CSV table of C-alpha atoms and ligand atoms in Angstrom, one decimal:
chain,number,residue,atom,x,y,z
A,1,MET,CA,0.0,0.0,0.0
A,2,SER,CA,1.3,3.4,-0.9
A,3,ARG,CA,2.7,5.5,2.0
A,4,ALA,CA,2.7,8.7,-0.1
A,5,PRO,CA,3.5,11.4,0.6
A,6,VAL,CA,6.3,10.3,2.8
A,7,ASP,CA,8.0,12.7,5.2
A,8,ALA,CA,11.8,12.3,5.0
A,9,VAL,CA,14.9,13.8,6.6
A,10,VAL,CA,18.0,13.8,4.5
A,11,LEU,CA,21.5,13.8,6.1
A,12,VAL,CA,24.4,15.3,4.1
A,13,SER,CA,28.1,16.1,4.8
A,14,GLY,CA,29.3,17.3,1.5
A,15,GLN,CA,28.3,18.3,-2.1
A,16,GLY,CA,24.8,17.1,-1.9
A,17,THR,CA,24.4,16.1,-5.5
A,18,ASN,CA,22.3,13.1,-4.5
A,19,LEU,CA,20.2,15.4,-2.4
A,20,GLN,CA,19.8,17.5,-5.5
A,21,ALA,CA,18.7,14.5,-7.6
A,22,ILE,CA,16.1,13.7,-5.0
A,23,ILE,CA,14.9,17.3,-4.8
A,24,ASN,CA,14.7,17.4,-8.6
A,25,ALA,CA,12.6,14.2,-8.6
A,26,VAL,CA,10.2,15.7,-6.0
A,27,GLU,CA,9.9,18.9,-7.9
A,28,ALA,CA,9.2,17.1,-11.1
A,29,SER,CA,6.5,15.2,-9.4
A,30,ARG,CA,8.3,11.9,-10.0
A,31,LEU,CA,8.6,11.3,-6.3
A,32,ASP,CA,5.9,11.9,-3.6
A,33,LEU,CA,8.3,12.8,-0.8
A,34,ARG,CA,8.3,15.7,1.6
A,35,ILE,CA,11.8,16.6,2.6
A,36,VAL,CA,11.1,17.9,6.1
A,37,ASP,CA,14.7,18.8,7.0
A,38,VAL,CA,18.2,18.5,5.6
A,39,ILE,CA,20.6,17.9,8.4
A,40,SER,CA,24.4,18.1,8.3
A,41,ASN,CA,27.3,17.7,10.7
A,42,ARG,CA,29.2,20.3,8.7
A,43,ALA,CA,28.1,23.9,8.5
A,44,ASP,CA,30.0,24.2,5.2
A,45,ALA,CA,28.3,21.3,3.4
A,46,ASN,CA,27.1,22.5,0.0
A,47,GLY,CA,24.1,20.3,0.4
A,48,LEU,CA,22.7,22.8,3.0
A,49,GLN,CA,22.8,25.6,0.4
A,50,ARG,CA,21.1,23.4,-2.1
A,51,ALA,CA,18.3,22.7,0.4
A,52,ALA,CA,18.0,26.3,1.3
A,53,ARG,CA,17.7,27.3,-2.3
A,54,HIS,CA,14.6,25.0,-2.5
A,55,GLY,CA,13.0,26.3,0.6
A,56,ILE,CA,13.9,23.2,2.7
A,57,PRO,CA,14.7,23.9,6.4
A,58,THR,CA,18.3,23.0,7.3
A,59,ILE,CA,19.8,22.0,10.7
A,60,ILE,CA,23.5,21.6,11.7
A,61,VAL,CA,24.4,19.1,14.3
A,62,ASP,CA,28.2,19.4,14.6
A,63,GLN,CA,30.0,16.8,16.6
A,64,ARG,CA,32.6,19.4,17.5
A,65,HIS,CA,30.0,21.1,19.7
A,66,TYR,CA,29.6,18.0,21.9
A,67,ALA,CA,32.0,16.9,24.6
A,68,ALA,CA,31.2,13.2,24.2
A,69,ARG,CA,30.3,11.0,21.3
A,70,GLU,CA,27.2,9.9,23.1
A,71,ASP,CA,26.0,13.5,23.5
A,72,PHE,CA,26.3,14.1,19.8
A,73,ASP,CA,24.5,10.9,18.9
A,74,LYS,CA,21.7,11.8,21.2
A,75,ALA,CA,21.4,15.3,19.9
A,76,LEU,CA,21.3,14.0,16.3
A,77,LEU,CA,18.6,11.4,17.2
A,78,ASP,CA,16.6,14.0,19.1
A,79,THR,CA,16.8,16.4,16.2
A,80,ILE,CA,15.7,13.8,13.7
A,81,ASN,CA,12.9,12.5,15.9
A,82,ALA,CA,11.5,16.0,16.3
A,83,ALA,CA,10.9,16.0,12.5
A,84,LYS,CA,8.9,12.7,12.8
A,85,PRO,CA,10.2,11.3,9.6
A,86,GLU,CA,9.0,8.1,8.1
A,87,LEU,CA,12.2,7.8,6.2
A,88,VAL,CA,15.8,8.8,6.9
A,89,VAL,CA,18.0,9.2,3.8
A,90,LEU,CA,21.8,9.3,4.1
A,91,ALA,CA,23.2,11.1,1.1
A,92,GLY,CA,26.9,11.4,1.6
A,93,TYR,CA,26.7,11.6,5.3
A,94,MET,CA,30.2,11.0,6.6
A,95,ARG,CA,29.6,10.0,10.2
A,96,ILE,CA,28.9,6.5,11.5
A,97,LEU,CA,25.5,6.4,13.2
A,98,ASP,CA,25.4,4.6,16.6
A,99,ASP,CA,23.5,1.4,17.1
A,100,THR,CA,20.6,3.0,19.0
A,101,PHE,CA,20.0,5.2,16.0
A,102,VAL,CA,20.2,2.4,13.5
A,103,GLU,CA,17.9,0.2,15.5
A,104,HIS,CA,15.4,3.0,16.0
A,105,TYR,CA,15.1,3.6,12.3
A,106,ALA,CA,15.6,0.0,11.1
A,107,GLY,CA,13.8,-0.5,7.8
A,108,ARG,CA,13.4,3.3,7.4
A,109,LEU,CA,17.1,4.2,7.0
A,110,LEU,CA,18.7,4.2,3.5
A,111,ASN,CA,22.3,4.8,2.4
A,112,ILE,CA,23.9,5.1,-1.0
A,113,HIS,CA,27.5,3.8,-1.3
A,114,PRO,CA,29.8,4.3,-4.3
A,115,SER,CA,30.6,0.6,-5.0
A,116,LEU,CA,29.0,-2.6,-6.1
A,117,LEU,CA,28.5,-3.9,-2.6
A,118,PRO,CA,29.6,-6.2,-1.0
A,119,LYS,CA,32.7,-5.0,-2.8
A,120,TYR,CA,34.6,-2.1,-1.3
A,121,PRO,CA,32.8,-1.1,1.9
A,122,GLY,CA,34.4,2.0,3.5
A,123,LEU,CA,36.3,4.8,1.8
A,124,GLY,CA,38.4,5.2,-1.3
A,125,THR,CA,36.2,2.9,-3.4
A,126,HIS,CA,37.0,4.5,-6.8
A,127,ALA,CA,40.7,4.2,-6.3
A,128,ARG,CA,40.4,0.6,-5.1
A,129,ALA,CA,38.3,-0.3,-8.2
A,130,ILE,CA,40.9,1.3,-10.5
A,131,ALA,CA,43.9,-0.3,-8.6
A,132,ASN,CA,42.3,-3.7,-8.9
A,133,GLY,CA,41.7,-3.4,-12.6
A,134,ASP,CA,37.9,-3.9,-12.3
A,135,SER,CA,36.0,-3.5,-15.5
A,136,LEU,CA,32.8,-2.7,-13.7
A,137,HIS,CA,32.2,-0.4,-10.8
A,138,GLY,CA,29.1,1.4,-9.6
A,139,CYS,CA,26.9,2.2,-6.6
A,140,SER,CA,24.5,0.5,-4.2
A,141,VAL,CA,21.6,1.5,-2.2
A,142,HIS,CA,21.1,-0.5,1.0
A,143,PHE,CA,19.3,-0.5,4.3
A,144,VAL,CA,21.5,0.7,7.1
A,145,THR,CA,22.4,-1.8,9.8
A,146,ALA,CA,25.1,-1.6,12.5
A,147,GLU,CA,27.6,-3.0,10.1
A,148,LEU,CA,29.3,-0.3,8.1
A,149,ASP,CA,28.1,-0.4,4.5
A,150,GLY,CA,27.0,-4.0,5.3
A,151,GLY,CA,23.2,-3.7,5.4
A,152,PRO,CA,21.0,-5.6,3.0
A,153,VAL,CA,21.5,-4.3,-0.6
A,154,ILE,CA,18.4,-3.1,-2.3
A,155,ALA,CA,19.7,-2.3,-5.7
A,156,ARG,CA,22.9,-1.6,-7.6
A,157,SER,CA,23.8,0.3,-10.7
A,158,ALA,CA,26.9,-0.6,-12.6
A,159,VAL,CA,29.1,1.6,-14.8
A,160,ALA,CA,32.1,0.6,-16.9
A,161,VAL,CA,35.6,1.5,-15.9
A,162,HIS,CA,37.3,3.0,-18.9
A,163,ALA,CA,41.0,2.6,-19.7
A,164,GLY,CA,42.7,5.8,-18.4
A,165,ASP,CA,40.0,6.5,-15.8
A,166,ASP,CA,41.2,8.3,-12.7
A,167,VAL,CA,39.3,8.8,-9.5
A,168,ALA,CA,37.7,12.0,-10.8
A,169,THR,CA,36.4,10.6,-14.1
A,170,LEU,CA,35.2,7.4,-12.6
A,171,SER,CA,33.5,9.0,-9.6
A,172,ALA,CA,31.8,11.4,-12.0
A,173,ARG,CA,30.4,8.4,-13.9
A,174,VAL,CA,29.3,6.7,-10.7
A,175,HIS,CA,27.6,9.9,-9.5
A,176,LEU,CA,25.5,10.0,-12.6
A,177,ALA,CA,24.4,6.4,-11.8
A,178,GLU,CA,23.7,7.3,-8.2
A,179,HIS,CA,21.5,10.2,-9.2
A,180,LYS,CA,19.2,7.8,-11.1
A,181,LEU,CA,19.3,5.0,-8.7
A,182,TYR,CA,18.6,6.7,-5.4
A,183,PRO,CA,15.3,8.4,-6.4
A,184,GLU,CA,14.1,5.2,-7.9
A,185,VAL,CA,14.7,3.2,-4.8
A,186,ILE,CA,13.1,5.9,-2.6
A,187,LYS,CA,10.1,5.7,-5.0
A,188,TRP,CA,9.7,2.0,-4.1
A,189,PHE,CA,9.7,2.9,-0.4
A,190,VAL,CA,7.1,5.6,-0.9
A,191,ALA,CA,5.0,3.2,-2.9
A,192,GLY,CA,5.1,0.8,0.1
A,193,ARG,CA,6.8,-1.8,-2.0
A,194,LEU,CA,10.2,-1.8,-0.2
A,195,GLN,CA,10.5,-3.3,3.2
A,196,LEU,CA,13.2,-4.8,5.5
A,197,ILE,CA,11.7,-8.1,6.6
A,198,ASP,CA,13.7,-10.5,8.8
A,199,GLY,CA,16.9,-8.8,7.8
A,200,ASN,CA,16.2,-9.0,4.1
A,201,ALA,CA,15.4,-6.3,1.6
A,202,THR,CA,12.1,-7.1,0.0
A,203,LEU,CA,10.2,-5.7,-2.9
A,204,ASP,CA,6.4,-6.4,-2.9
A,205,GLY,CA,7.0,-8.9,-0.1
A,206,LYS,CA,9.5,-11.0,-2.0
A,207,PRO,CA,13.3,-11.0,-1.4
A,208,MET,CA,15.1,-8.7,-3.8
A,209,PRO,CA,16.8,-10.7,-6.6
A,210,GLU,CA,20.4,-11.4,-5.8
A,211,PRO,CA,21.9,-8.1,-6.8
A,212,THR,CA,23.6,-8.5,-10.1
A,213,ASP,CA,24.8,-5.7,-12.2
A,214,LEU,CA,21.6,-5.8,-14.2
A,215,ALA,CA,19.3,-6.1,-11.2
A,216,PHE,CA,18.3,-2.5,-11.1
A,217,ASP,CA,17.4,-2.3,-14.8
A,218,ALA,CA,15.4,-5.5,-14.6
A,219,ILE,CA,13.4,-4.5,-11.5
A,220,ALA,CA,12.9,-0.9,-12.7
A,221,ALA,CA,11.4,-2.3,-15.9
A,222,THR,CA,8.7,-4.2,-14.0
A,223,GLY,CA,7.9,-1.4,-11.6
B,301,GRF,C1,28.3,9.6,-3.0
B,301,GRF,O1,29.3,9.1,-3.8
B,301,GRF,C2,27.7,8.6,-2.1
B,301,GRF,O2,27.7,7.3,-2.7
B,301,GRF,C3,28.6,8.6,-0.9
B,301,GRF,O3,28.9,9.9,-0.7
B,301,GRF,C4,28.9,10.6,-2.0
B,301,GRF,C5,28.0,11.8,-1.8
B,301,GRF,O4,28.0,12.6,-2.9
B,301,GRF,N1,27.9,8.0,0.2
B,301,GRF,P1,27.0,13.9,-2.9
B,301,GRF,O5,27.3,14.7,-1.6
B,301,GRF,O6,25.6,13.4,-2.9
B,301,GRF,O7,27.4,14.6,-4.1
């Protein structure tokens, strides 16, 4: 059953191009989402300016303003809870969320990661793909669990690695794939099709097909 419109909070730390892709999808009426707040741990995150340009309220919760890690985690959770979101979208948010947070939003917490998970969790994914001579690289959207970049994968989008690629050229190509993939996955959530059941990502109540590099295209074609 559709959940639309869905209230969401988006967390950013940097450029916010994925946030922009989501905003664009909303403004083009392709995505029935209400972005209630954009929250950042960095006052200089460009994503905050993007949000402000589109009239979306912004909030900064900066870890440097808290004496202890737990105080910061609590402040962030309280700030997000105050917005009463049905969905929390991590879009280049560069802090690890604590277990309480992750459990609180289990099944309602999405992240996009710049690799074909389970390959290359963590940082430096583009350089690692190039160094290993991979012919395919890409991005994955997954439910967030306590394991860093280890939650159930929902969908992936692959791009070719070209001869002569460097981190800049490859990451630019992956970003384009991210900007298509993330709004589509969020659309499944909004439509009530996407759920985390017994630790598995499910679409229409069925486990997602094993993520292959074509999985996203195949599923998108049916939905
Ligand atoms: C993306 O590559 C995303 O996969 C990763 O952080 C980057 C954020 O980019 N989690 P942007 O801030 O959305 O431009």
